[in-house]
mmCIF file of C-alpha atoms in Angstrom:
data_model
loop_
_atom_site.group_PDB
_atom_site.id
_atom_site.type_symbol
_atom_site.label_atom_id
_atom_site.label_comp_id
_atom_site.label_asym_id
_atom_site.label_seq_id
_atom_site.Cartn_x
_atom_site.Cartn_y
_atom_site.Cartn_z
ATOM 1 C CA UNK A 15 173.224 86.536 105.746
ATOM 2 C CA UNK A 16 175.182 89.306 107.455
ATOM 3 C CA UNK A 17 178.957 89.614 107.171
ATOM 4 C CA UNK A 18 179.322 88.491 110.795
ATOM 5 C CA UNK A 19 177.102 85.428 110.219
ATOM 6 C CA UNK A 20 179.083 84.597 107.075
ATOM 7 C CA UNK A 21 182.210 84.376 109.216
ATOM 8 C CA UNK A 22 180.661 82.691 112.237
ATOM 9 C CA UNK A 23 178.942 79.790 110.448
ATOM 10 C CA UNK A 24 181.960 78.059 108.761
ATOM 11 C CA UNK A 25 184.145 78.821 111.761
ATOM 12 C CA UNK A 26 181.688 77.121 114.139
ATOM 13 C CA UNK A 27 181.500 74.070 111.843
ATOM 14 C CA UNK A 28 185.262 73.891 111.671
ATOM 15 C CA UNK A 29 185.635 74.218 115.444
ATOM 16 C CA UNK A 30 183.110 71.459 116.117
ATOM 17 C CA UNK A 31 184.913 69.226 113.638
ATOM 18 C CA UNK A 32 188.249 69.820 115.318
ATOM 19 C CA UNK A 33 186.835 69.244 118.807
ATOM 20 C CA UNK A 34 185.395 65.943 117.698
ATOM 21 C CA UNK A 35 188.851 64.651 116.791
ATOM 22 C CA UNK A 36 190.438 62.308 119.367
ATOM 23 C CA UNK A 37 194.058 63.219 118.531
ATOM 24 C CA UNK A 38 195.312 66.743 119.017
ATOM 25 C CA UNK A 39 197.465 66.799 115.869
ATOM 26 C CA UNK A 40 196.036 68.918 113.043
ATOM 27 C CA UNK A 41 197.459 68.326 109.601
ATOM 28 C CA UNK A 42 198.862 71.315 107.745
ATOM 29 C CA UNK A 43 196.441 70.984 104.841
ATOM 30 C CA UNK A 44 193.514 71.265 107.264
ATOM 31 C CA UNK A 45 195.011 74.413 108.779
ATOM 32 C CA UNK A 46 195.417 75.858 105.276
ATOM 33 C CA UNK A 47 191.865 74.829 104.392
ATOM 34 C CA UNK A 48 190.598 76.524 107.542
ATOM 35 C CA UNK A 49 192.576 79.652 106.760
ATOM 36 C CA UNK A 50 191.097 79.673 103.252
ATOM 37 C CA UNK A 51 187.599 79.344 104.684
ATOM 38 C CA UNK A 52 188.240 82.204 107.101
ATOM 39 C CA UNK A 53 189.648 84.380 104.320
ATOM 40 C CA UNK A 54 186.730 83.768 101.991
ATOM 41 C CA UNK A 55 184.272 84.307 104.844
ATOM 42 C CA UNK A 56 185.931 87.604 105.728
ATOM 43 C CA UNK A 57 185.939 88.887 102.150
ATOM 44 C CA UNK A 58 182.416 90.446 102.161
ATOM 45 C CA UNK A 59 183.078 92.094 105.515
ATOM 46 C CA UNK A 60 186.455 93.465 104.414
ATOM 47 C CA UNK A 61 184.880 94.682 101.173
ATOM 48 C CA UNK A 62 182.075 96.524 103.010
ATOM 49 C CA UNK A 63 184.483 97.904 105.610
ATOM 50 C CA UNK A 64 186.808 98.941 102.814
ATOM 51 C CA UNK A 65 184.114 100.967 101.066
ATOM 52 C CA UNK A 66 182.821 102.781 104.187
ATOM 53 C CA UNK A 67 186.344 103.441 105.499
ATOM 54 C CA UNK A 68 187.414 104.713 102.105
ATOM 55 C CA UNK A 69 184.393 107.017 102.000
ATOM 56 C CA UNK A 70 185.130 108.355 105.494
ATOM 57 C CA UNK A 71 188.823 108.794 104.797
ATOM 58 C CA UNK A 72 188.016 110.573 101.539
ATOM 59 C CA UNK A 73 185.674 112.961 103.374
ATOM 60 C CA UNK A 74 188.348 113.631 106.003
ATOM 61 C CA UNK A 75 190.926 114.247 103.308
ATOM 62 C CA UNK A 76 188.614 116.652 101.464
ATOM 63 C CA UNK A 77 187.966 118.478 104.726
ATOM 64 C CA UNK A 78 191.699 118.743 105.470
ATOM 65 C CA UNK A 79 192.356 119.962 101.915
ATOM 66 C CA UNK A 80 189.643 122.595 102.252
ATOM 67 C CA UNK A 81 191.013 123.683 105.643
ATOM 68 C CA UNK A 82 194.536 123.850 104.208
ATOM 69 C CA UNK A 83 193.261 125.992 101.358
ATOM 70 C CA UNK A 84 191.453 128.342 103.732
ATOM 71 C CA UNK A 85 194.398 128.521 106.110
ATOM 72 C CA UNK A 86 196.713 129.433 103.261
ATOM 73 C CA UNK A 87 194.372 132.351 102.519
ATOM 74 C CA UNK A 88 194.699 133.525 106.156
ATOM 75 C CA UNK A 89 198.507 133.334 105.946
ATOM 76 C CA UNK A 90 199.195 133.988 109.650
ATOM 77 C CA UNK A 91 202.962 134.180 109.034
ATOM 78 C CA UNK A 92 202.478 137.116 106.714
ATOM 79 C CA UNK A 93 200.257 138.861 109.287
ATOM 80 C CA UNK A 94 202.525 138.323 112.291
ATOM 81 C CA UNK A 95 205.962 138.564 110.722
ATOM 82 C CA UNK A 96 205.346 141.329 108.193
ATOM 83 C CA UNK A 97 202.079 143.247 108.345
ATOM 84 C CA UNK A 98 201.674 143.857 112.088
ATOM 85 C CA UNK A 99 205.342 144.879 112.639
ATOM 86 C CA UNK A 100 205.074 147.133 109.573
ATOM 87 C CA UNK A 101 201.947 148.715 111.006
ATOM 88 C CA UNK A 102 203.759 149.268 114.328
ATOM 89 C CA UNK A 103 206.631 150.969 112.495
ATOM 90 C CA UNK A 104 204.225 153.210 110.571
ATOM 91 C CA UNK A 105 202.449 154.239 113.777
ATOM 92 C CA UNK A 106 205.751 154.898 115.557
ATOM 93 C CA UNK A 107 206.815 157.054 112.632
ATOM 94 C CA UNK A 108 203.548 158.993 112.877
ATOM 95 C CA UNK A 109 204.058 159.572 116.610
ATOM 96 C CA UNK A 110 207.636 160.673 116.045
ATOM 97 C CA UNK A 111 206.785 162.967 113.086
ATOM 98 C CA UNK A 112 203.989 164.680 114.982
ATOM 99 C CA UNK A 113 206.248 165.086 118.018
ATOM 100 C CA UNK A 114 209.019 166.695 115.944
ATOM 101 C CA UNK A 115 206.532 168.992 114.205
ATOM 102 C CA UNK A 116 204.815 169.977 117.458
ATOM 103 C CA UNK A 117 208.125 170.795 119.087
ATOM 104 C CA UNK A 118 209.228 172.861 116.062
ATOM 105 C CA UNK A 119 205.971 174.812 116.078
ATOM 106 C CA UNK A 120 206.123 175.393 119.829
ATOM 107 C CA UNK A 121 209.764 176.511 119.626
ATOM 108 C CA UNK A 122 208.793 179.070 117.001
ATOM 109 C CA UNK A 123 205.774 180.217 119.001
ATOM 110 C CA UNK A 124 207.926 180.664 122.106
ATOM 111 C CA UNK A 125 210.483 182.678 120.141
ATOM 112 C CA UNK A 126 207.736 184.933 118.756
ATOM 113 C CA UNK A 127 206.204 185.378 122.207
ATOM 114 C CA UNK A 128 209.567 186.312 123.723
ATOM 115 C CA UNK A 129 210.693 188.535 120.838
ATOM 116 C CA UNK A 130 211.471 192.235 121.356
ATOM 117 C CA UNK A 131 208.408 194.199 120.226
ATOM 118 C CA UNK A 132 209.912 197.679 120.635
ATOM 119 C CA UNK A 133 210.658 198.090 116.911
ATOM 120 C CA UNK A 134 207.453 197.209 115.032
ATOM 121 C CA UNK A 135 209.165 196.870 111.620
ATOM 122 C CA UNK A 136 211.845 194.469 112.883
ATOM 123 C CA UNK A 137 209.249 192.566 114.919
ATOM 124 C CA UNK A 138 206.949 192.213 111.892
ATOM 125 C CA UNK A 139 209.783 190.838 109.761
ATOM 126 C CA UNK A 140 210.788 188.438 112.556
ATOM 127 C CA UNK A 141 207.226 187.180 112.920
ATOM 128 C CA UNK A 142 206.833 186.750 109.156
ATOM 129 C CA UNK A 143 209.997 184.646 108.945
ATOM 130 C CA UNK A 144 208.859 182.483 111.834
ATOM 131 C CA UNK A 145 205.375 182.031 110.413
ATOM 132 C CA UNK A 146 206.968 180.523 107.313
ATOM 133 C CA UNK A 147 208.877 178.112 109.503
ATOM 134 C CA UNK A 148 205.543 177.073 111.073
ATOM 135 C CA UNK A 149 204.169 176.316 107.599
ATOM 136 C CA UNK A 150 207.260 174.214 106.903
ATOM 137 C CA UNK A 151 206.795 172.282 110.122
ATOM 138 C CA UNK A 152 203.171 171.599 109.146
ATOM 139 C CA UNK A 153 204.268 169.576 106.102
ATOM 140 C CA UNK A 154 204.421 166.564 108.443
ATOM 141 C CA UNK A 155 200.677 166.226 107.907
ATOM 142 C CA UNK A 156 201.158 165.038 104.304
ATOM 143 C CA UNK A 157 203.567 162.288 105.371
ATOM 144 C CA UNK A 158 201.517 161.158 108.344
ATOM 145 C CA UNK A 159 198.443 161.088 106.080
ATOM 146 C CA UNK A 160 200.199 158.670 103.741
ATOM 147 C CA UNK A 161 201.353 156.521 106.631
ATOM 148 C CA UNK A 162 197.842 156.388 108.087
ATOM 149 C CA UNK A 163 196.536 155.288 104.685
ATOM 150 C CA UNK A 164 199.027 152.409 104.676
ATOM 151 C CA UNK A 165 197.966 151.381 108.183
ATOM 152 C CA UNK A 166 194.315 151.417 107.076
ATOM 153 C CA UNK A 167 195.184 149.194 104.096
ATOM 154 C CA UNK A 168 196.927 146.689 106.370
ATOM 155 C CA UNK A 169 193.946 146.657 108.730
ATOM 156 C CA UNK A 170 191.687 145.942 105.741
ATOM 157 C CA UNK A 171 193.868 142.957 104.766
ATOM 158 C CA UNK A 172 193.737 141.609 108.327
ATOM 159 C CA UNK A 173 189.969 142.170 108.371
ATOM 160 C CA UNK A 174 189.570 140.112 105.174
ATOM 161 C CA UNK A 175 191.579 137.266 106.652
ATOM 162 C CA UNK A 176 189.644 137.302 109.898
ATOM 163 C CA UNK A 177 186.520 137.035 107.756
ATOM 164 C CA UNK A 178 187.958 133.886 106.121
ATOM 165 C CA UNK A 179 188.658 132.466 109.590
ATOM 166 C CA UNK A 180 185.122 133.269 110.722
ATOM 167 C CA UNK A 181 183.707 131.463 107.671
ATOM 168 C CA UNK A 182 185.905 128.447 108.470
ATOM 169 C CA UNK A 183 184.649 128.420 112.040
ATOM 170 C CA UNK A 184 181.045 128.671 110.821
ATOM 171 C CA UNK A 185 181.396 125.884 108.229
ATOM 172 C CA UNK A 186 183.207 123.491 110.522
ATOM 173 C CA UNK A 187 181.052 124.407 113.503
ATOM 174 C CA UNK A 188 184.135 124.992 115.585
ATOM 175 C CA UNK A 189 183.200 126.713 118.818
ATOM 176 C CA UNK A 190 185.470 129.701 119.126
ATOM 177 C CA UNK A 191 187.066 130.413 122.463
ATOM 178 C CA UNK A 192 185.810 133.391 124.392
ATOM 179 C CA UNK A 193 187.621 136.561 123.264
ATOM 180 C CA UNK A 194 190.878 136.922 125.165
ATOM 181 C CA UNK A 195 191.131 140.070 127.240
ATOM 182 C CA UNK A 196 194.711 141.309 127.339
ATOM 183 C CA UNK A 197 196.360 142.448 130.580
ATOM 184 C CA UNK A 198 196.491 146.028 129.270
ATOM 185 C CA UNK A 199 192.759 145.903 128.501
ATOM 186 C CA UNK A 200 191.997 144.547 131.985
ATOM 187 C CA UNK A 201 194.152 147.263 133.582
ATOM 188 C CA UNK A 202 192.569 150.010 131.493
ATOM 189 C CA UNK A 203 189.078 148.806 132.380
ATOM 190 C CA UNK A 204 189.961 148.960 136.071
ATOM 191 C CA UNK A 205 191.438 152.440 135.610
ATOM 192 C CA UNK A 206 188.396 153.621 133.607
ATOM 193 C CA UNK A 207 190.735 154.390 130.705
ATOM 194 C CA UNK A 208 189.090 154.322 127.292
ATOM 195 C CA UNK A 209 191.027 156.963 125.386
ATOM 196 C CA UNK A 210 189.663 159.546 122.966
ATOM 197 C CA UNK A 211 186.144 158.938 121.758
ATOM 198 C CA UNK A 212 185.385 158.622 118.054
ATOM 199 C CA UNK A 213 183.164 161.065 116.206
ATOM 200 C CA UNK A 214 179.649 160.844 117.622
ATOM 201 C CA UNK A 215 180.711 158.904 120.709
ATOM 202 C CA UNK A 216 181.269 160.146 124.252
ATOM 203 C CA UNK A 217 180.039 163.513 125.482
ATOM 204 C CA UNK A 218 181.108 167.027 124.507
ATOM 205 C CA UNK A 219 182.269 169.936 126.641
ATOM 206 C CA UNK A 220 178.778 171.492 126.814
ATOM 207 C CA UNK A 221 177.341 168.245 128.179
ATOM 208 C CA UNK A 222 180.172 168.030 130.710
ATOM 209 C CA UNK A 223 179.548 171.640 131.745
ATOM 210 C CA UNK A 224 175.875 170.828 132.306
ATOM 211 C CA UNK A 225 176.945 168.085 134.722
ATOM 212 C CA UNK A 226 178.926 170.592 136.774
ATOM 213 C CA UNK B 15 186.403 188.391 138.994
ATOM 214 C CA UNK B 16 190.164 189.041 139.241
ATOM 215 C CA UNK B 17 192.118 185.816 139.498
ATOM 216 C CA UNK B 18 195.274 185.644 141.557
ATOM 217 C CA UNK B 19 197.804 185.117 138.774
ATOM 218 C CA UNK B 20 200.423 184.274 141.365
ATOM 219 C CA UNK B 21 198.573 181.167 142.514
ATOM 220 C CA UNK B 22 200.604 177.957 142.593
ATOM 221 C CA UNK B 23 199.482 175.637 139.838
ATOM 222 C CA UNK B 24 200.633 172.038 139.379
ATOM 223 C CA UNK B 25 200.131 170.662 135.883
ATOM 224 C CA UNK B 26 200.289 166.870 135.533
ATOM 225 C CA UNK B 27 200.622 165.035 132.221
ATOM 226 C CA UNK B 28 202.805 162.212 130.958
ATOM 227 C CA UNK B 29 203.226 163.936 127.579
ATOM 228 C CA UNK B 30 205.989 166.522 127.728
ATOM 229 C CA UNK B 31 204.359 168.257 124.758
ATOM 230 C CA UNK B 32 201.083 168.618 126.627
ATOM 231 C CA UNK B 33 202.883 169.996 129.675
ATOM 232 C CA UNK B 34 204.580 172.517 127.409
ATOM 233 C CA UNK B 35 201.297 173.533 125.760
ATOM 234 C CA UNK B 36 199.615 173.928 129.163
ATOM 235 C CA UNK B 37 202.534 175.894 130.563
ATOM 236 C CA UNK B 38 202.456 178.291 127.600
ATOM 237 C CA UNK B 39 198.691 178.683 127.688
ATOM 238 C CA UNK B 40 198.805 179.443 131.410
ATOM 239 C CA UNK B 41 201.657 181.858 130.813
ATOM 240 C CA UNK B 42 199.561 183.655 128.179
ATOM 241 C CA UNK B 43 196.718 183.816 130.701
ATOM 242 C CA UNK B 44 199.127 185.465 133.153
ATOM 243 C CA UNK B 45 199.953 182.517 135.415
ATOM 244 C CA UNK B 46 203.686 182.308 136.037
ATOM 245 C CA UNK B 47 203.826 180.115 139.145
ATOM 246 C CA UNK B 48 203.364 176.865 137.277
ATOM 247 C CA UNK B 49 204.942 173.540 138.296
ATOM 248 C CA UNK B 50 205.011 170.264 136.418
ATOM 249 C CA UNK B 51 204.733 166.534 137.149
ATOM 250 C CA UNK B 52 204.781 163.629 134.720
ATOM 251 C CA UNK B 53 202.157 161.422 136.452
ATOM 252 C CA UNK B 54 200.111 161.020 139.620
ATOM 253 C CA UNK B 55 202.941 159.573 141.686
ATOM 254 C CA UNK B 56 205.331 162.371 140.728
ATOM 255 C CA UNK B 57 202.610 164.896 141.577
ATOM 256 C CA UNK B 58 202.021 163.362 145.018
ATOM 257 C CA UNK B 59 205.770 163.493 145.659
ATOM 258 C CA UNK B 60 205.718 167.212 144.906
ATOM 259 C CA UNK B 61 202.801 167.648 147.305
ATOM 260 C CA UNK B 62 205.061 166.359 150.092
ATOM 261 C CA UNK B 63 207.183 169.515 149.936
ATOM 262 C CA UNK B 64 204.908 172.034 148.217
ATOM 263 C CA UNK B 65 201.444 173.473 148.541
ATOM 264 C CA UNK B 66 199.356 174.122 145.460
ATOM 265 C CA UNK B 67 196.236 176.172 144.880
ATOM 266 C CA UNK B 68 195.252 174.320 141.744
ATOM 267 C CA UNK B 69 196.033 170.983 140.088
ATOM 268 C CA UNK B 70 195.374 170.587 136.371
ATOM 269 C CA UNK B 71 195.761 166.912 135.528
ATOM 270 C CA UNK B 72 195.410 164.473 132.669
ATOM 271 C CA UNK B 73 193.544 161.200 133.380
ATOM 272 C CA UNK B 74 195.393 158.495 131.460
ATOM 273 C CA UNK B 75 198.929 158.299 132.859
ATOM 274 C CA UNK B 76 201.326 155.544 133.924
ATOM 275 C CA UNK B 77 201.918 154.401 136.598
ATOM 276 C CA UNK B 78 199.359 156.538 138.486
ATOM 277 C CA UNK B 79 196.331 157.979 136.718
ATOM 278 C CA UNK B 80 194.903 161.445 137.226
ATOM 279 C CA UNK B 81 191.798 159.831 138.712
ATOM 280 C CA UNK B 82 193.884 158.068 141.374
ATOM 281 C CA UNK B 83 195.768 161.314 141.995
ATOM 282 C CA UNK B 84 192.435 163.092 142.514
ATOM 283 C CA UNK B 85 191.349 160.482 145.080
ATOM 284 C CA UNK B 86 194.725 160.661 146.833
ATOM 285 C CA UNK B 87 194.588 164.470 146.994
ATOM 286 C CA UNK B 88 191.024 164.434 148.340
ATOM 287 C CA UNK B 89 191.763 161.743 150.935
ATOM 288 C CA UNK B 90 194.667 163.642 152.482
ATOM 289 C CA UNK B 91 193.417 166.357 154.902
ATOM 290 C CA UNK B 92 196.429 168.524 154.058
ATOM 291 C CA UNK B 93 195.664 168.590 150.325
ATOM 292 C CA UNK B 94 191.910 167.903 150.301
ATOM 293 C CA UNK B 95 190.987 171.547 149.711
ATOM 294 C CA UNK B 96 193.186 171.934 146.621
ATOM 295 C CA UNK B 97 191.217 172.820 143.495
ATOM 296 C CA UNK B 98 191.416 170.128 140.866
ATOM 297 C CA UNK B 99 190.649 170.331 137.139
ATOM 298 C CA UNK B 100 190.824 167.265 134.944
ATOM 299 C CA UNK B 101 191.895 167.821 131.324
ATOM 300 C CA UNK B 102 191.434 164.610 129.406
ATOM 301 C CA UNK B 103 190.392 162.826 126.250
ATOM 302 C CA UNK B 104 188.256 160.500 128.415
ATOM 303 C CA UNK B 105 184.799 161.651 127.398
ATOM 304 C CA UNK B 106 182.624 158.733 128.503
ATOM 305 C CA UNK B 107 179.798 159.851 130.783
ATOM 306 C CA UNK B 108 180.811 157.340 133.467
ATOM 307 C CA UNK B 109 184.294 158.887 133.614
ATOM 308 C CA UNK B 110 182.903 162.366 134.195
ATOM 309 C CA UNK B 111 180.494 161.023 136.827
ATOM 310 C CA UNK B 112 183.293 159.069 138.548
ATOM 311 C CA UNK B 113 185.533 162.136 138.593
ATOM 312 C CA UNK B 114 182.728 164.322 139.935
ATOM 313 C CA UNK B 115 181.972 161.823 142.675
ATOM 314 C CA UNK B 116 185.679 161.714 143.550
ATOM 315 C CA UNK B 117 185.603 165.494 144.010
ATOM 316 C CA UNK B 118 186.925 167.055 140.810
ATOM 317 C CA UNK B 119 186.093 170.768 140.543
ATOM 318 C CA UNK B 120 185.862 170.852 136.774
ATOM 319 C CA UNK B 121 186.429 168.709 133.733
ATOM 320 C CA UNK B 122 187.841 169.730 130.345
ATOM 321 C CA UNK B 123 187.715 167.475 127.320
ATOM 322 C CA UNK B 124 190.659 167.504 124.908
ATOM 323 C CA UNK B 125 191.111 169.201 122.498
ATOM 324 C CA UNK B 126 190.441 172.459 124.295
ATOM 325 C CA UNK B 127 191.134 176.153 123.815
ATOM 326 C CA UNK B 128 192.797 178.657 126.118
ATOM 327 C CA UNK B 129 189.380 180.330 126.551
ATOM 328 C CA UNK B 130 187.907 177.090 127.901
ATOM 329 C CA UNK B 131 190.868 176.650 130.247
ATOM 330 C CA UNK B 132 190.583 180.215 131.487
ATOM 331 C CA UNK B 133 186.810 179.857 131.884
ATOM 332 C CA UNK B 134 187.141 176.711 133.979
ATOM 333 C CA UNK B 135 189.846 178.182 136.218
ATOM 334 C CA UNK B 136 187.625 181.220 136.799
ATOM 335 C CA UNK B 137 184.587 179.012 137.504
ATOM 336 C CA UNK B 138 186.517 176.935 140.035
ATOM 337 C CA UNK B 139 187.703 179.963 141.977
ATOM 338 C CA UNK B 140 184.324 181.720 141.765
ATOM 339 C CA UNK B 141 182.753 178.633 143.344
ATOM 340 C CA UNK B 142 185.334 178.759 146.117
ATOM 341 C CA UNK B 143 184.594 182.433 146.854
ATOM 342 C CA UNK B 144 180.852 181.717 146.846
#
């Protein structure tokens, strides 16, 4: 007998019995007896529902726990509030250091170009002094190198976390949204702006010359 | 071929450093009549009151790119004959093709040397004489 039949059968009997009565008054003990019958009839159903619901809830809970664990590995707060701003600061510092160094070097070069060349000995000494200043200005490379290394490390951390996210998406069969194209990207595409090519990409000057 | 070192050259770049490098390179090559603009719009504004023999422009500039400047220069009958060299880091084939179709006279990929710059200027003016 199914759980539904187990409930239906005593309930039908009880209903027929009550309908057969001429008076409409139902004594309390009969109501209690009916309630007891209903309760005992429902027990197997509740038990079976209990087990399957518990199993489903447990699976959901495990899934949520796993997701929570994975999300904590991604740590988006750390990426957005610390790492990306830090990377921006490093890159700004690189831009500013190279700008200062370039200006220093060009100032020196302009001074050498404009210097009085009538006295070779004085001119040679002047040039030598200024060449040293160029070497000094070139020390920016060491600092920018270190900053670039830090940026690369941050990118590696972000890459690892994106990998975790990708695994989560794969395991949970979440369909990722189409990659979002930023306004700047859209504008640059329209303006044919791609920026400097990486090693081995794009064409070189000889290939350009051949096209002209 | 002897180049006219007194020709009016307009250099266009949004990086002040690049403008300075170009100005000094051109000065070393003997060109003294060099003018500057920080983007395509600023260059077009200068065209309203000046005539130039040669424009040397970057591609990637805000708000108006060198490519748009090239098209604007070529579409105006008063400036259409101005020689135009693009100096840019944009080295994708489609960029070079697009610039050529838009009427650029020559195309230099950054980084470049003063010899390359001189060579391209000479080539552009040799083509004009021919």
